[in-house]
PDB file of C-alpha atoms in Angstrom:
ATOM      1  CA  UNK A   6       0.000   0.000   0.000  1.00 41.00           C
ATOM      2  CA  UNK A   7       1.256   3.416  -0.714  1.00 42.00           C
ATOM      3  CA  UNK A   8       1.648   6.107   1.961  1.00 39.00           C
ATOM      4  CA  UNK A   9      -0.835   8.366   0.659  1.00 42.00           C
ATOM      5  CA  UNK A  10      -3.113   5.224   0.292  1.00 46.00           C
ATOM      6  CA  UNK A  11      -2.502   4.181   3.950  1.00 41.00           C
ATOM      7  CA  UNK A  12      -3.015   7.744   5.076  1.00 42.00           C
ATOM      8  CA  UNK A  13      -6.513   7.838   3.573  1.00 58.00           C
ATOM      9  CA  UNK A  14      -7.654   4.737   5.724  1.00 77.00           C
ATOM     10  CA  UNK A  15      -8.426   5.128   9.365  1.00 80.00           C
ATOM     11  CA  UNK A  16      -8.902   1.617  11.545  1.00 90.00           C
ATOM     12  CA  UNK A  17     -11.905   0.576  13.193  1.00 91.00           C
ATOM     13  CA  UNK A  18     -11.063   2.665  16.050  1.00 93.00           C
ATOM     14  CA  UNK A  19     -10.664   6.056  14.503  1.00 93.00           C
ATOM     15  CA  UNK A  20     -13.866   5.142  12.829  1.00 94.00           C
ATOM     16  CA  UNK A  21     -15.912   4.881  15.821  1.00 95.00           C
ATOM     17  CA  UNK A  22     -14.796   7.638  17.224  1.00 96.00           C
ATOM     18  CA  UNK A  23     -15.524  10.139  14.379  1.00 96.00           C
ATOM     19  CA  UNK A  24     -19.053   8.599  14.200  1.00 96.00           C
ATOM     20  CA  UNK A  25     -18.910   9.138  18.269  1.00 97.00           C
ATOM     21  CA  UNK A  26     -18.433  12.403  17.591  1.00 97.00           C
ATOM     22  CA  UNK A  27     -20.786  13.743  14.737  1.00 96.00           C
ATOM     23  CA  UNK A  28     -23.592  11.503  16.608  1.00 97.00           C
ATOM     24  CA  UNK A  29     -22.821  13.771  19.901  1.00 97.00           C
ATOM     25  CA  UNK A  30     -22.247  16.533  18.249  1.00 96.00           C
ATOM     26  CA  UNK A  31     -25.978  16.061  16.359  1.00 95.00           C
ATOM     27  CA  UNK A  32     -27.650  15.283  19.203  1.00 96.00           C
ATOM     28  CA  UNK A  33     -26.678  18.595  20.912  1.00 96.00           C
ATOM     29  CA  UNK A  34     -27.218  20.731  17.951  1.00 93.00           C
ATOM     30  CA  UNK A  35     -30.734  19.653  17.584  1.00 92.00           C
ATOM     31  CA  UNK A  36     -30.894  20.139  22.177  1.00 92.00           C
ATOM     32  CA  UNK A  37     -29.671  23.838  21.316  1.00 90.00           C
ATOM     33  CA  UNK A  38     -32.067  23.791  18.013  1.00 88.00           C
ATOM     34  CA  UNK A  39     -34.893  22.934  20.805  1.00 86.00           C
ATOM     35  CA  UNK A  40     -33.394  25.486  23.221  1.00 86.00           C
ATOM     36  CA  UNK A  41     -33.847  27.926  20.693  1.00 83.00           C
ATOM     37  CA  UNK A  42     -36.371  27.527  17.719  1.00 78.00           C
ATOM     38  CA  UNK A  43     -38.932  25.331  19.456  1.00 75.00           C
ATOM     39  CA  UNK A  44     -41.479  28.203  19.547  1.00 66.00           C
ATOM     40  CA  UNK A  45     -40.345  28.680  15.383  1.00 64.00           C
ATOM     41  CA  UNK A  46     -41.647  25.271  14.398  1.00 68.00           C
ATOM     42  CA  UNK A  47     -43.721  24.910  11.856  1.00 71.00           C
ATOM     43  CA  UNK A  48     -45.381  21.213  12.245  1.00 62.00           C
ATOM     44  CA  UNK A  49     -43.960  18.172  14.339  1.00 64.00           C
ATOM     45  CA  UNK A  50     -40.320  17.764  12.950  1.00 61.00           C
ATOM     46  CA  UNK A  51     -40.391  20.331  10.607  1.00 69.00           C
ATOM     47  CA  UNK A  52     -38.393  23.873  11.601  1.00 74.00           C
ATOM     48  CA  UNK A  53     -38.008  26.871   9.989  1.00 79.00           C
ATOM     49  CA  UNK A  54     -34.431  26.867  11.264  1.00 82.00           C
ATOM     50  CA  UNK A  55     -32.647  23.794  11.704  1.00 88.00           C
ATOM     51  CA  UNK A  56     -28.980  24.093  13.639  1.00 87.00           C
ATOM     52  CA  UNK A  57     -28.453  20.116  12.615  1.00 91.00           C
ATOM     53  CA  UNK A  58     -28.504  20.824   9.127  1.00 91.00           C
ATOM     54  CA  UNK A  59     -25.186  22.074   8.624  1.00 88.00           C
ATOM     55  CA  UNK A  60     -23.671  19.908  11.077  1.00 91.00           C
ATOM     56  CA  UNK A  61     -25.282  16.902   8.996  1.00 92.00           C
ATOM     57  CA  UNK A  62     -23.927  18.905   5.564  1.00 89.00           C
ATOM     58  CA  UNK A  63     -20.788  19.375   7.227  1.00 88.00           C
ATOM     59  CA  UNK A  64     -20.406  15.553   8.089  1.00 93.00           C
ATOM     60  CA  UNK A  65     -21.285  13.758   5.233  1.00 93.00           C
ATOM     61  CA  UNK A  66     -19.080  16.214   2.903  1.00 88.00           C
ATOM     62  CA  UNK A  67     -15.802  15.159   4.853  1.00 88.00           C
ATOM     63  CA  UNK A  68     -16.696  11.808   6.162  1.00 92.00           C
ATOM     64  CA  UNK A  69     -18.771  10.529   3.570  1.00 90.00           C
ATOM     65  CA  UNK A  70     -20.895   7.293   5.121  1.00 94.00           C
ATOM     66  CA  UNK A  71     -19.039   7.416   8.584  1.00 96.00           C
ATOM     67  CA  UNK A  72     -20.736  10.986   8.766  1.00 95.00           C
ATOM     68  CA  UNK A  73     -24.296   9.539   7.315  1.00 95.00           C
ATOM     69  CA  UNK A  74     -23.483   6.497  10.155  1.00 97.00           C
ATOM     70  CA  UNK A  75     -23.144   9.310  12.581  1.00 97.00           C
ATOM     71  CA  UNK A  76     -26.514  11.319  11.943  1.00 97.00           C
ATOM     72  CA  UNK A  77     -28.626   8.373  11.191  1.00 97.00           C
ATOM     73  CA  UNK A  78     -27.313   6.862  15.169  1.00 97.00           C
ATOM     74  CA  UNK A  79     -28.062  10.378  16.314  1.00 97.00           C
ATOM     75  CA  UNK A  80     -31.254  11.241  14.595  1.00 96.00           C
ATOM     76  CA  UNK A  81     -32.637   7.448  16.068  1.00 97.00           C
ATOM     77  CA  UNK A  82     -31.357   8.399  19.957  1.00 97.00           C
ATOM     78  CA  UNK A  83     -32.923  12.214  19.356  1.00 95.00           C
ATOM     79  CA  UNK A  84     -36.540  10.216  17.731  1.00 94.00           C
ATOM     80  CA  UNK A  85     -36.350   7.622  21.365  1.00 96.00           C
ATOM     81  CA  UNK A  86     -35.399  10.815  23.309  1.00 94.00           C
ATOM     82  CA  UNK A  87     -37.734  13.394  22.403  1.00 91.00           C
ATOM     83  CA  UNK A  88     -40.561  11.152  20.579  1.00 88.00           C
ATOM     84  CA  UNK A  89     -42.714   8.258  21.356  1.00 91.00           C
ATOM     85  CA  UNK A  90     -40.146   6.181  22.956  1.00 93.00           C
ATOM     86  CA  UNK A  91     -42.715   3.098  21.539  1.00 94.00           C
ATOM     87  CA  UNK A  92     -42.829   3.872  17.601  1.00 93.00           C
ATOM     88  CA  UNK A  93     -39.582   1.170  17.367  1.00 96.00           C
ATOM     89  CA  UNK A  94     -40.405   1.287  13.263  1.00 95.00           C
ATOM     90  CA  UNK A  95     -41.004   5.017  12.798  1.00 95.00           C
ATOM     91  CA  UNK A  96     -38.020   6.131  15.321  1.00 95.00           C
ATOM     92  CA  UNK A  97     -35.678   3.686  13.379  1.00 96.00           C
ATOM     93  CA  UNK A  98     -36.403   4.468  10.134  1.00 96.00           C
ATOM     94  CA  UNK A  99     -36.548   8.687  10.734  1.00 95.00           C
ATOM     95  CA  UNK A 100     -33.211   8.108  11.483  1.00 95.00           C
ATOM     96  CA  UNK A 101     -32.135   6.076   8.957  1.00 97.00           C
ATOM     97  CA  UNK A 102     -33.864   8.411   6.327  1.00 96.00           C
ATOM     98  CA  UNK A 103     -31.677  11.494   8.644  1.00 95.00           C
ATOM     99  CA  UNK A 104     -28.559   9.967   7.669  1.00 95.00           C
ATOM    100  CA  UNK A 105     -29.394   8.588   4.315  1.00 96.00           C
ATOM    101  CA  UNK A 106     -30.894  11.296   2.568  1.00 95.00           C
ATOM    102  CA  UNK A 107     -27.556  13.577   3.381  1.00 93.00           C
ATOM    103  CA  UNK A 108     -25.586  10.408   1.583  1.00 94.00           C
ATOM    104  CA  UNK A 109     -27.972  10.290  -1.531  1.00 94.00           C
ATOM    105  CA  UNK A 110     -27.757  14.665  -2.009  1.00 92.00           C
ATOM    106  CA  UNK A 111     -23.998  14.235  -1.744  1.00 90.00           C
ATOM    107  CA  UNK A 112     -23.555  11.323  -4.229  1.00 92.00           C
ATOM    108  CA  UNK A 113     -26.045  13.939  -6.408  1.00 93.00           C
ATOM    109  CA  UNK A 114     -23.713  16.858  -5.863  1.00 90.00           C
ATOM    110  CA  UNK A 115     -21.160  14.561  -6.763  1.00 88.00           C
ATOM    111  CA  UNK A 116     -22.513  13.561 -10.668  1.00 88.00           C
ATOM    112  CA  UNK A 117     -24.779  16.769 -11.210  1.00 89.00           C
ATOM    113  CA  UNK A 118     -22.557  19.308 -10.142  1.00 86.00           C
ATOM    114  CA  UNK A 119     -19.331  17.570 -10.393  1.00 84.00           C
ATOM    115  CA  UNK A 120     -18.309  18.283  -7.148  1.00 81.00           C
ATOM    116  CA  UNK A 121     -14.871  16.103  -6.189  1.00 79.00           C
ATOM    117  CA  UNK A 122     -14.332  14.268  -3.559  1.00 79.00           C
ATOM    118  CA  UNK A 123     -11.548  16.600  -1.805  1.00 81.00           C
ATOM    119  CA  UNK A 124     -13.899  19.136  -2.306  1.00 78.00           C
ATOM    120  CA  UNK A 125     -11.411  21.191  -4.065  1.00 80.00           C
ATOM    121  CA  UNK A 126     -13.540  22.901  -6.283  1.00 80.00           C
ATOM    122  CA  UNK A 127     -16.378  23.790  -3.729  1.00 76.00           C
ATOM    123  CA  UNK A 128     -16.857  27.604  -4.021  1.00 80.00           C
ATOM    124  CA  UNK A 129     -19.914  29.577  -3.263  1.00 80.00           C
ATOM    125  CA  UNK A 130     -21.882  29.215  -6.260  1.00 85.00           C
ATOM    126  CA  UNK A 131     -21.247  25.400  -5.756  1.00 84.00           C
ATOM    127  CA  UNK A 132     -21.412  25.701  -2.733  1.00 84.00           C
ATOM    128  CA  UNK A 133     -25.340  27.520  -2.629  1.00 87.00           C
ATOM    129  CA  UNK A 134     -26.102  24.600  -5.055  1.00 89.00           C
ATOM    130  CA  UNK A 135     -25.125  21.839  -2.801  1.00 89.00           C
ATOM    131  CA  UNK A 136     -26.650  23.711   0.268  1.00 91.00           C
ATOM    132  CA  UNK A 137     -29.769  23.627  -1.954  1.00 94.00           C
ATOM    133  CA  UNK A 138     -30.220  20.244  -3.140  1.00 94.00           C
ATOM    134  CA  UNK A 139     -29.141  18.788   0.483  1.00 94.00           C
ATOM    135  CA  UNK A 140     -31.869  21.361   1.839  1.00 94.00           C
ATOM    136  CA  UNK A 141     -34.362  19.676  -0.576  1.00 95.00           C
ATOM    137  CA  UNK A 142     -33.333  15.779  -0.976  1.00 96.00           C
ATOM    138  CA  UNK A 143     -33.840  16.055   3.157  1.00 94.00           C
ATOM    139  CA  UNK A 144     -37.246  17.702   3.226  1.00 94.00           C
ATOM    140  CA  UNK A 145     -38.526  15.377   0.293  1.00 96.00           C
ATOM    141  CA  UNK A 146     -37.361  11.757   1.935  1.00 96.00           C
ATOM    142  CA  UNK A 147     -38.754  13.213   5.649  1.00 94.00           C
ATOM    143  CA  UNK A 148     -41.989  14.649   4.559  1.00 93.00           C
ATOM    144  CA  UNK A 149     -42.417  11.377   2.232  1.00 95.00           C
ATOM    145  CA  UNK A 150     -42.023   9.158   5.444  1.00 95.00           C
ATOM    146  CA  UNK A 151     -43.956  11.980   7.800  1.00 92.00           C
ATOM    147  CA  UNK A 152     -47.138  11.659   4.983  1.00 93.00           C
ATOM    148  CA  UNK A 153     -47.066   8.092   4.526  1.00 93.00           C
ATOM    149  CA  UNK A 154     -47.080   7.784   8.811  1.00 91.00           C
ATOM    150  CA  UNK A 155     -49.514  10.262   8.888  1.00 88.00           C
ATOM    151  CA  UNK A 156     -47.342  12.780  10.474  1.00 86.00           C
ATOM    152  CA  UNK A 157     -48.252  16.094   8.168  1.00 84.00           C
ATOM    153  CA  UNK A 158     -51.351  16.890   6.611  1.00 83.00           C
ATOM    154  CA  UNK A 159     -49.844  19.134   3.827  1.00 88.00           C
ATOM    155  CA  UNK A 160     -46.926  17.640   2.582  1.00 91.00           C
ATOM    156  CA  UNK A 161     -46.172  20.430  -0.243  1.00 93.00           C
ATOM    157  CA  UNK A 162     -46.253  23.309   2.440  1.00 91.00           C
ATOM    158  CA  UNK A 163     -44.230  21.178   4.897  1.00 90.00           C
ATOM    159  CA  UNK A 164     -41.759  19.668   1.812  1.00 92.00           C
ATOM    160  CA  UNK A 165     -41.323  23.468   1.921  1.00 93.00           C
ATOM    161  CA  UNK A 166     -40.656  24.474   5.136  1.00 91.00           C
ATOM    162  CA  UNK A 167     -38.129  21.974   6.263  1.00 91.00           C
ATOM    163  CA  UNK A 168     -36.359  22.730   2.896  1.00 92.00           C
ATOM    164  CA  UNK A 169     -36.303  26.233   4.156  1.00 92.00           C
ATOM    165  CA  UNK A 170     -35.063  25.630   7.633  1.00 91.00           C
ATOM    166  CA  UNK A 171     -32.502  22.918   6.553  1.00 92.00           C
ATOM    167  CA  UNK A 172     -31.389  25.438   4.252  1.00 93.00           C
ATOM    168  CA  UNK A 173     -31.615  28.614   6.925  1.00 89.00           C
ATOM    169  CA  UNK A 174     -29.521  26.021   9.211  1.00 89.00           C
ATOM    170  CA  UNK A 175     -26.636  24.910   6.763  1.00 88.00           C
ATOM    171  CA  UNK A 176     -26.172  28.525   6.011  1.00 88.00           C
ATOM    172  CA  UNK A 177     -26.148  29.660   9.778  1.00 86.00           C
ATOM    173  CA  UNK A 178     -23.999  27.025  10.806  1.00 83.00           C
ATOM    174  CA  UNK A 179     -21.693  27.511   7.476  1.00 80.00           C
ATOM    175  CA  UNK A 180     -21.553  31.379   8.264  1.00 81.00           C
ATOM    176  CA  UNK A 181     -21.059  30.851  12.120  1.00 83.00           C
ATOM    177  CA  UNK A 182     -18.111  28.210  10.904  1.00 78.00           C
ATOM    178  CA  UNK A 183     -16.577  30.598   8.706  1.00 75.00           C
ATOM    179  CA  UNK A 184     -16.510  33.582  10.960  1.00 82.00           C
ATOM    180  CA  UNK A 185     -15.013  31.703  13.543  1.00 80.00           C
ATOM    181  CA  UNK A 186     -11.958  30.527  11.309  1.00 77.00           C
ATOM    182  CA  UNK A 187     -11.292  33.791   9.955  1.00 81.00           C
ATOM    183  CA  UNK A 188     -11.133  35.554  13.913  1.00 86.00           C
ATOM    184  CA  UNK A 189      -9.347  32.806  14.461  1.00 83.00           C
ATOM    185  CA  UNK A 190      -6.966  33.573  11.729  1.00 82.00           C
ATOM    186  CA  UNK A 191      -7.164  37.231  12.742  1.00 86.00           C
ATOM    187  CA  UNK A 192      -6.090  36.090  15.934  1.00 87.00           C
ATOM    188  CA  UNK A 193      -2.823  34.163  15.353  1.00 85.00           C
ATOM    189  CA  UNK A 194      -1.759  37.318  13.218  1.00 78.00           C
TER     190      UNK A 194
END
């Protein structure tokens, strides 16, 4: 194996632990989502600002599946946490669909906007276009699954709304991300 080969794999261990850590780190974003949008919601699990969006954006752009693995573990503690902890099928499967549909926009962004995998040619006209369609491919699969369960009532207007809130959230999170590493930068100078 070549060094850069062997530098792209990480063992088992390494593994876990970064799907430790974007599971934690979802599961807080959505507390502090709770903590501060509750009263902006605009049906059960649809927001008009959604914190965990970027983080899940975030995650499966650099980790690929091991971020999807770390949502979907999340999104299924959050569903037994703060939902009916007896809908075993609908808790599961939310969460699956949370860290699927994040896997399925980025293999998307991948063909249709021929974004590469290093991400080396994500700028902001990309990158609105991938904010977009992860914004979208998220709100379709959930509100799907919400309709079908009998969850929403009017799945166009709530398609809509999470769509807006997963987008308000990528771009909050993005923005918040951004500022921080340029003060940071600032700061070292």
């Amino acid at each position: 194996m070549t060094a850069p080969a062997a530098s792209r794999t990480l063992n088992l261990q390494t593994q876990a632990m970064l799907v430790f850590f974007c599971a934690t780190a979802y599961f807080y974003a959505f507390k502090l989502n709770l903590y501060w949008f509750d009263w902006f919601e605009f049906s059960q699990g649809t927001n008009w600002i959604y914190i965990p969006s970027g983080l899940r954006l975030l995650f499966v752009l650099v980790l690929r599946g091991l971020g999807g693995l770390g949502v979907a573990l999340s999104s299924i503690a959050v569903n037994y946490s703060f939902g009916d902890p007896e809908a075993h099928a609908f808790n599961i499967i939310t969460g699956l669909i949370s860290g699927a549909s994040p896997c399925l926009a980025s293999y998307l962004c991948l063909h249709w906007f021929k974004l590469d995998t290093q991400l080396t040619n994500l700028n902001a006209r990309v990158f609105l276009n991938v904010s977009i369609l992860f914004a979208l491919v998220n709100a379709l699969t959930h509100q799907l699954w919400y309709f079908w369960n009998g969850q929403t009532h009017d799945f166009i207007a709530s398609t809509l709304a999470m769509g807006v809130g997963d987008w308000f959230g990528t771009v909050l999170v993005l923005a918040t991300a951004s500022l921080g590493i340029k003060l940071y930068k600032l700061k070292q100078n």
